[in-house]
mmCIF file of C-alpha atoms in Angstrom:
data_model
loop_
_atom_site.group_PDB
_atom_site.id
_atom_site.type_symbol
_atom_site.label_atom_id
_atom_site.label_comp_id
_atom_site.label_asym_id
_atom_site.label_seq_id
_atom_site.Cartn_x
_atom_site.Cartn_y
_atom_site.Cartn_z
ATOM 1 C CA MET A 1 0.046 0.200 -0.049
ATOM 2 C CA SER A 2 1.091 3.720 -1.000
ATOM 3 C CA LYS A 3 1.974 5.705 2.250
ATOM 4 C CA VAL A 4 1.957 9.450 2.731
ATOM 5 C CA ILE A 5 4.129 10.996 5.624
ATOM 6 C CA MET A 6 2.891 14.148 7.077
ATOM 7 C CA ILE A 7 4.928 16.399 9.062
ATOM 8 C CA CYS A 8 3.034 18.919 11.506
ATOM 9 C CA ALA A 9 5.310 21.787 12.398
ATOM 10 C CA SER A 10 2.968 23.100 15.265
ATOM 11 C CA PRO A 11 4.515 23.146 19.139
ATOM 12 C CA ARG A 12 1.062 23.011 20.442
ATOM 13 C CA LYS A 13 -0.809 20.028 21.635
ATOM 14 C CA LYS A 14 -3.788 20.340 19.982
ATOM 15 C CA SER A 15 -3.012 22.430 17.244
ATOM 16 C CA ASN A 16 -4.887 24.165 14.192
ATOM 17 C CA THR A 17 -2.196 22.656 12.015
ATOM 18 C CA MET A 18 -2.709 19.161 13.203
ATOM 19 C CA ALA A 19 -6.421 19.437 12.436
ATOM 20 C CA VAL A 20 -6.022 20.290 9.388
ATOM 21 C CA LEU A 21 -3.275 17.641 8.635
ATOM 22 C CA GLU A 22 -6.003 15.151 9.881
ATOM 23 C CA GLU A 23 -8.445 16.373 7.341
ATOM 24 C CA CYS A 24 -5.868 15.734 4.863
ATOM 25 C CA ALA A 25 -5.255 12.359 6.303
ATOM 26 C CA HIS A 26 -9.294 11.284 6.302
ATOM 27 C CA ILE A 27 -9.195 12.028 2.428
ATOM 28 C CA LEU A 28 -5.740 10.399 1.730
ATOM 29 C CA GLU A 29 -7.227 7.511 3.590
ATOM 30 C CA SER A 30 -10.671 7.630 1.747
ATOM 31 C CA GLU A 31 -8.283 7.267 -1.584
ATOM 32 C CA GLY A 32 -6.776 3.885 -0.204
ATOM 33 C CA LEU A 33 -3.431 5.458 1.176
ATOM 34 C CA GLU A 34 -1.777 5.102 4.363
ATOM 35 C CA VAL A 35 -0.776 8.225 6.264
ATOM 36 C CA GLU A 36 1.649 8.781 9.205
ATOM 37 C CA ILE A 37 1.398 12.060 10.952
ATOM 38 C CA ILE A 38 4.694 12.952 12.732
ATOM 39 C CA SER A 39 4.652 15.763 15.190
ATOM 40 C CA LEU A 40 7.722 18.159 15.678
ATOM 41 C CA ARG A 41 6.277 19.063 18.845
ATOM 42 C CA LYS A 42 8.584 18.511 22.064
ATOM 43 C CA ARG A 43 11.336 17.711 19.243
ATOM 44 C CA LYS A 44 14.612 19.951 19.283
ATOM 45 C CA ILE A 45 15.572 19.605 15.634
ATOM 46 C CA ASP A 46 19.175 21.416 14.959
ATOM 47 C CA SER A 47 20.291 23.266 11.773
ATOM 48 C CA CYS A 48 22.584 21.593 9.228
ATOM 49 C CA GLN A 49 25.984 21.834 9.909
ATOM 50 C CA ALA A 50 26.941 21.794 6.271
ATOM 51 C CA CYS A 51 29.614 19.232 7.356
ATOM 52 C CA GLY A 52 29.172 16.824 4.277
ATOM 53 C CA SER A 53 29.076 13.901 6.375
ATOM 54 C CA CYS A 54 25.809 12.642 4.716
ATOM 55 C CA ALA A 55 27.496 11.859 1.513
ATOM 56 C CA LYS A 56 29.724 9.385 3.001
ATOM 57 C CA ILE A 57 27.246 7.827 5.750
ATOM 58 C CA LYS A 58 24.135 8.400 3.628
ATOM 59 C CA LYS A 59 22.381 9.965 6.744
ATOM 60 C CA CYS A 60 22.635 13.019 8.962
ATOM 61 C CA ILE A 61 25.355 12.975 11.326
ATOM 62 C CA LEU A 62 23.393 15.027 13.996
ATOM 63 C CA ASP A 63 21.411 12.507 16.309
ATOM 64 C CA ASP A 64 18.162 14.325 17.198
ATOM 65 C CA GLY A 65 15.651 11.893 15.549
ATOM 66 C CA LEU A 66 15.785 13.449 12.140
ATOM 67 C CA ASN A 67 17.019 10.527 10.986
ATOM 68 C CA GLU A 68 14.074 7.999 11.716
ATOM 69 C CA ILE A 69 11.629 10.718 9.969
ATOM 70 C CA ILE A 70 14.432 10.511 7.099
ATOM 71 C CA GLU A 71 13.733 6.590 6.875
ATOM 72 C CA LYS A 72 9.853 6.892 7.109
ATOM 73 C CA VAL A 73 9.967 9.506 4.056
ATOM 74 C CA ARG A 74 12.634 7.843 2.173
ATOM 75 C CA VAL A 75 10.049 4.718 1.509
ATOM 76 C CA ALA A 76 6.891 6.688 1.328
ATOM 77 C CA ASP A 77 5.179 7.824 -1.783
ATOM 78 C CA GLY A 78 4.121 11.205 -0.405
ATOM 79 C CA PHE A 79 5.151 13.824 1.810
ATOM 80 C CA ILE A 80 2.875 16.711 3.000
ATOM 81 C CA VAL A 81 4.179 19.396 5.536
ATOM 82 C CA GLY A 82 2.128 21.562 7.510
ATOM 83 C CA SER A 83 3.238 24.895 9.452
ATOM 84 C CA PRO A 84 1.637 27.422 11.524
ATOM 85 C CA VAL A 85 2.914 30.766 10.411
ATOM 86 C CA TYR A 86 4.953 32.879 13.039
ATOM 87 C CA PHE A 87 6.010 36.342 11.980
ATOM 88 C CA GLY A 88 5.144 35.596 8.218
ATOM 89 C CA THR A 89 7.277 32.405 7.611
ATOM 90 C CA ALA A 90 7.076 28.697 8.201
ATOM 91 C CA ARG A 91 8.657 27.716 11.798
ATOM 92 C CA GLY A 92 12.283 27.253 12.074
ATOM 93 C CA ASP A 93 12.339 23.728 13.246
ATOM 94 C CA LEU A 94 10.526 22.746 10.348
ATOM 95 C CA MET A 95 12.872 24.352 8.006
ATOM 96 C CA ALA A 96 15.968 23.493 9.653
ATOM 97 C CA ALA A 97 14.533 19.447 9.436
ATOM 98 C CA LEU A 98 13.530 20.079 5.883
ATOM 99 C CA GLN A 99 17.068 21.423 4.934
ATOM 100 C CA ARG A 100 18.796 18.369 6.463
ATOM 101 C CA MET A 101 16.403 16.230 4.690
ATOM 102 C CA GLY A 102 17.123 17.861 1.511
ATOM 103 C CA MET A 103 21.028 17.674 2.089
ATOM 104 C CA VAL A 104 20.812 13.921 2.859
ATOM 105 C CA SER A 105 18.741 13.273 -0.006
ATOM 106 C CA MET A 106 21.120 15.128 -2.517
ATOM 107 C CA ALA A 107 24.188 13.626 -1.300
ATOM 108 C CA SER A 108 22.739 10.112 -1.136
ATOM 109 C CA ASP A 109 19.840 8.276 -3.274
ATOM 110 C CA GLN A 110 17.679 11.318 -4.138
ATOM 111 C CA TYR A 111 15.065 9.495 -2.113
ATOM 112 C CA LEU A 112 13.087 12.943 -2.365
ATOM 113 C CA SER A 113 12.696 12.685 -5.970
ATOM 114 C CA TRP A 114 9.365 12.038 -7.363
ATOM 115 C CA LYS A 115 7.517 12.290 -4.337
ATOM 116 C CA VAL A 116 4.125 13.714 -4.431
ATOM 117 C CA GLY A 117 3.242 16.224 -1.641
ATOM 118 C CA GLY A 118 3.508 19.881 -0.750
ATOM 119 C CA PRO A 119 3.003 22.260 1.882
ATOM 120 C CA ILE A 120 0.252 23.819 4.091
ATOM 121 C CA ALA A 121 -0.107 26.958 5.890
ATOM 122 C CA VAL A 122 -2.185 27.797 8.723
ATOM 123 C CA ALA A 123 -2.462 31.481 10.359
ATOM 124 C CA ARG A 124 -4.400 33.788 11.937
ATOM 125 C CA ARG A 125 -4.337 36.975 9.330
ATOM 126 C CA GLY A 126 -1.080 36.806 7.109
ATOM 127 C CA GLY A 127 2.036 35.236 6.059
ATOM 128 C CA HIS A 128 0.381 32.198 4.163
ATOM 129 C CA THR A 129 1.864 32.721 0.808
ATOM 130 C CA ALA A 130 5.160 33.723 1.763
ATOM 131 C CA THR A 131 5.292 30.626 4.206
ATOM 132 C CA ILE A 132 3.988 28.415 1.129
ATOM 133 C CA GLN A 133 6.609 29.824 -1.328
ATOM 134 C CA GLU A 134 9.392 29.244 1.161
ATOM 135 C CA LEU A 135 8.410 25.650 1.741
ATOM 136 C CA LEU A 136 8.110 25.244 -2.032
ATOM 137 C CA MET A 137 11.224 26.031 -2.649
ATOM 138 C CA PHE A 138 12.227 22.496 -0.606
ATOM 139 C CA TYR A 139 9.777 20.832 -2.890
ATOM 140 C CA PHE A 140 11.236 21.973 -6.185
ATOM 141 C CA ILE A 141 14.723 21.863 -5.475
ATOM 142 C CA ASN A 142 14.265 17.943 -4.656
ATOM 143 C CA ASP A 143 12.833 17.152 -7.664
ATOM 144 C CA MET A 144 9.545 16.390 -6.203
ATOM 145 C CA ILE A 145 5.754 16.502 -7.710
ATOM 146 C CA VAL A 146 3.554 19.445 -6.092
ATOM 147 C CA PRO A 147 -0.318 18.818 -7.239
ATOM 148 C CA GLY A 148 -2.545 21.832 -7.292
ATOM 149 C CA SER A 149 -5.961 22.577 -5.794
ATOM 150 C CA THR A 150 -8.716 25.473 -6.188
ATOM 151 C CA TYR A 151 -6.518 27.739 -4.128
ATOM 152 C CA TRP A 152 -3.282 27.875 -2.095
ATOM 153 C CA ASN A 153 -3.070 25.381 0.542
ATOM 154 C CA MET A 154 -3.764 27.844 3.129
ATOM 155 C CA VAL A 155 -6.137 27.963 6.253
ATOM 156 C CA PHE A 156 -7.172 30.922 8.555
ATOM 157 C CA ALA A 157 -7.514 30.042 12.152
ATOM 158 C CA HIS A 158 -6.156 31.299 15.620
ATOM 159 C CA ALA A 159 -8.001 29.638 18.418
ATOM 160 C CA PRO A 160 -8.084 26.193 18.508
ATOM 161 C CA GLY A 161 -10.539 24.555 16.479
ATOM 162 C CA GLU A 162 -11.060 27.850 14.380
ATOM 163 C CA THR A 163 -9.875 25.845 11.030
ATOM 164 C CA ALA A 164 -13.652 24.589 10.700
ATOM 165 C CA ASN A 165 -14.612 28.687 9.945
ATOM 166 C CA ASP A 166 -12.620 28.728 6.990
ATOM 167 C CA GLU A 167 -14.747 26.498 4.852
ATOM 168 C CA GLU A 168 -12.935 27.629 1.692
ATOM 169 C CA GLY A 169 -9.426 26.673 3.258
ATOM 170 C CA ILE A 170 -10.753 23.296 4.506
ATOM 171 C CA LYS A 171 -12.290 22.703 0.957
ATOM 172 C CA THR A 172 -9.113 23.507 -0.753
ATOM 173 C CA VAL A 173 -6.642 21.186 1.101
ATOM 174 C CA ARG A 174 -9.179 18.609 0.878
ATOM 175 C CA ARG A 175 -9.081 18.970 -2.879
ATOM 176 C CA PHE A 176 -5.247 18.801 -2.709
ATOM 177 C CA ALA A 177 -5.010 15.933 -0.269
ATOM 178 C CA GLU A 178 -7.461 13.845 -3.248
ATOM 179 C CA ASN A 179 -4.855 15.141 -5.633
ATOM 180 C CA VAL A 180 -1.955 13.804 -3.740
ATOM 181 C CA GLY A 181 -3.951 10.613 -3.512
ATOM 182 C CA LYS A 182 -4.846 10.474 -7.260
ATOM 183 C CA LEU A 183 -1.548 11.345 -8.397
ATOM 184 C CA ILE A 184 0.510 8.736 -6.431
ATOM 185 C CA LYS A 185 -2.113 6.048 -7.619
ATOM 186 C CA LYS A 186 -1.544 6.759 -11.010
ATOM 187 C CA ILE A 187 2.363 6.927 -10.781
ATOM 188 C CA LYS A 188 2.145 3.727 -9.205
ATOM 189 C CA GLN A 189 0.177 1.935 -12.068
#
C-alpha cells in the first residue's frame, strides 16, 4: 500500500495545523493510502552544519531523531508538511528539518525525487503565501511533484478549532489531499 508521511510543525498539543493535516489524512485514507502524521512538537531539531558527512554515511550525522523521520519519508510515496505561520514564515524547526532532509537526499540516493506532496500553511491573518513559497522551494529543488488545488493550501485560524470556520481553506486542502492521492495512484500503476 502506498504511504504518505506528513509533518506537523506546530508546537501546540491540539493545534489548528494538526487539525488540518488530520483532515487531509482522512481524504488520503479514503483514496486508499496509508498515512502517518509526525509531530515536531517537543523535538529539538538542529540546523544543518554543512559538514558533508551525509555524502559518506547516507544519513545525517546529527543524532536528534531526524534520521528516523528521513527513513520513513525515504520509503513513502508522498510527503506533506503543515506549518503554522509565525512572523510571516514557516517555523524554524521545520525549515531546519527540511534543509537537512534535502542535504541527505542530494548527497545520497535522491530519495525525495518524485515524492508527491506539498506544503500547507495555517495562520491567523497573514503570511500564508510567503510561507507556502518558502516551503515550495524545498519541494522544487528536490525534484518533487506538487499537485495543485482550487486555491493555495492555506487555512485561516487562530484559536483552537477555528479551522472549521474557514470553509474555503478546508475545501482547498481536501482537494489538494485528493489530488495527492490520485497522483500517487497513477504514478504507481
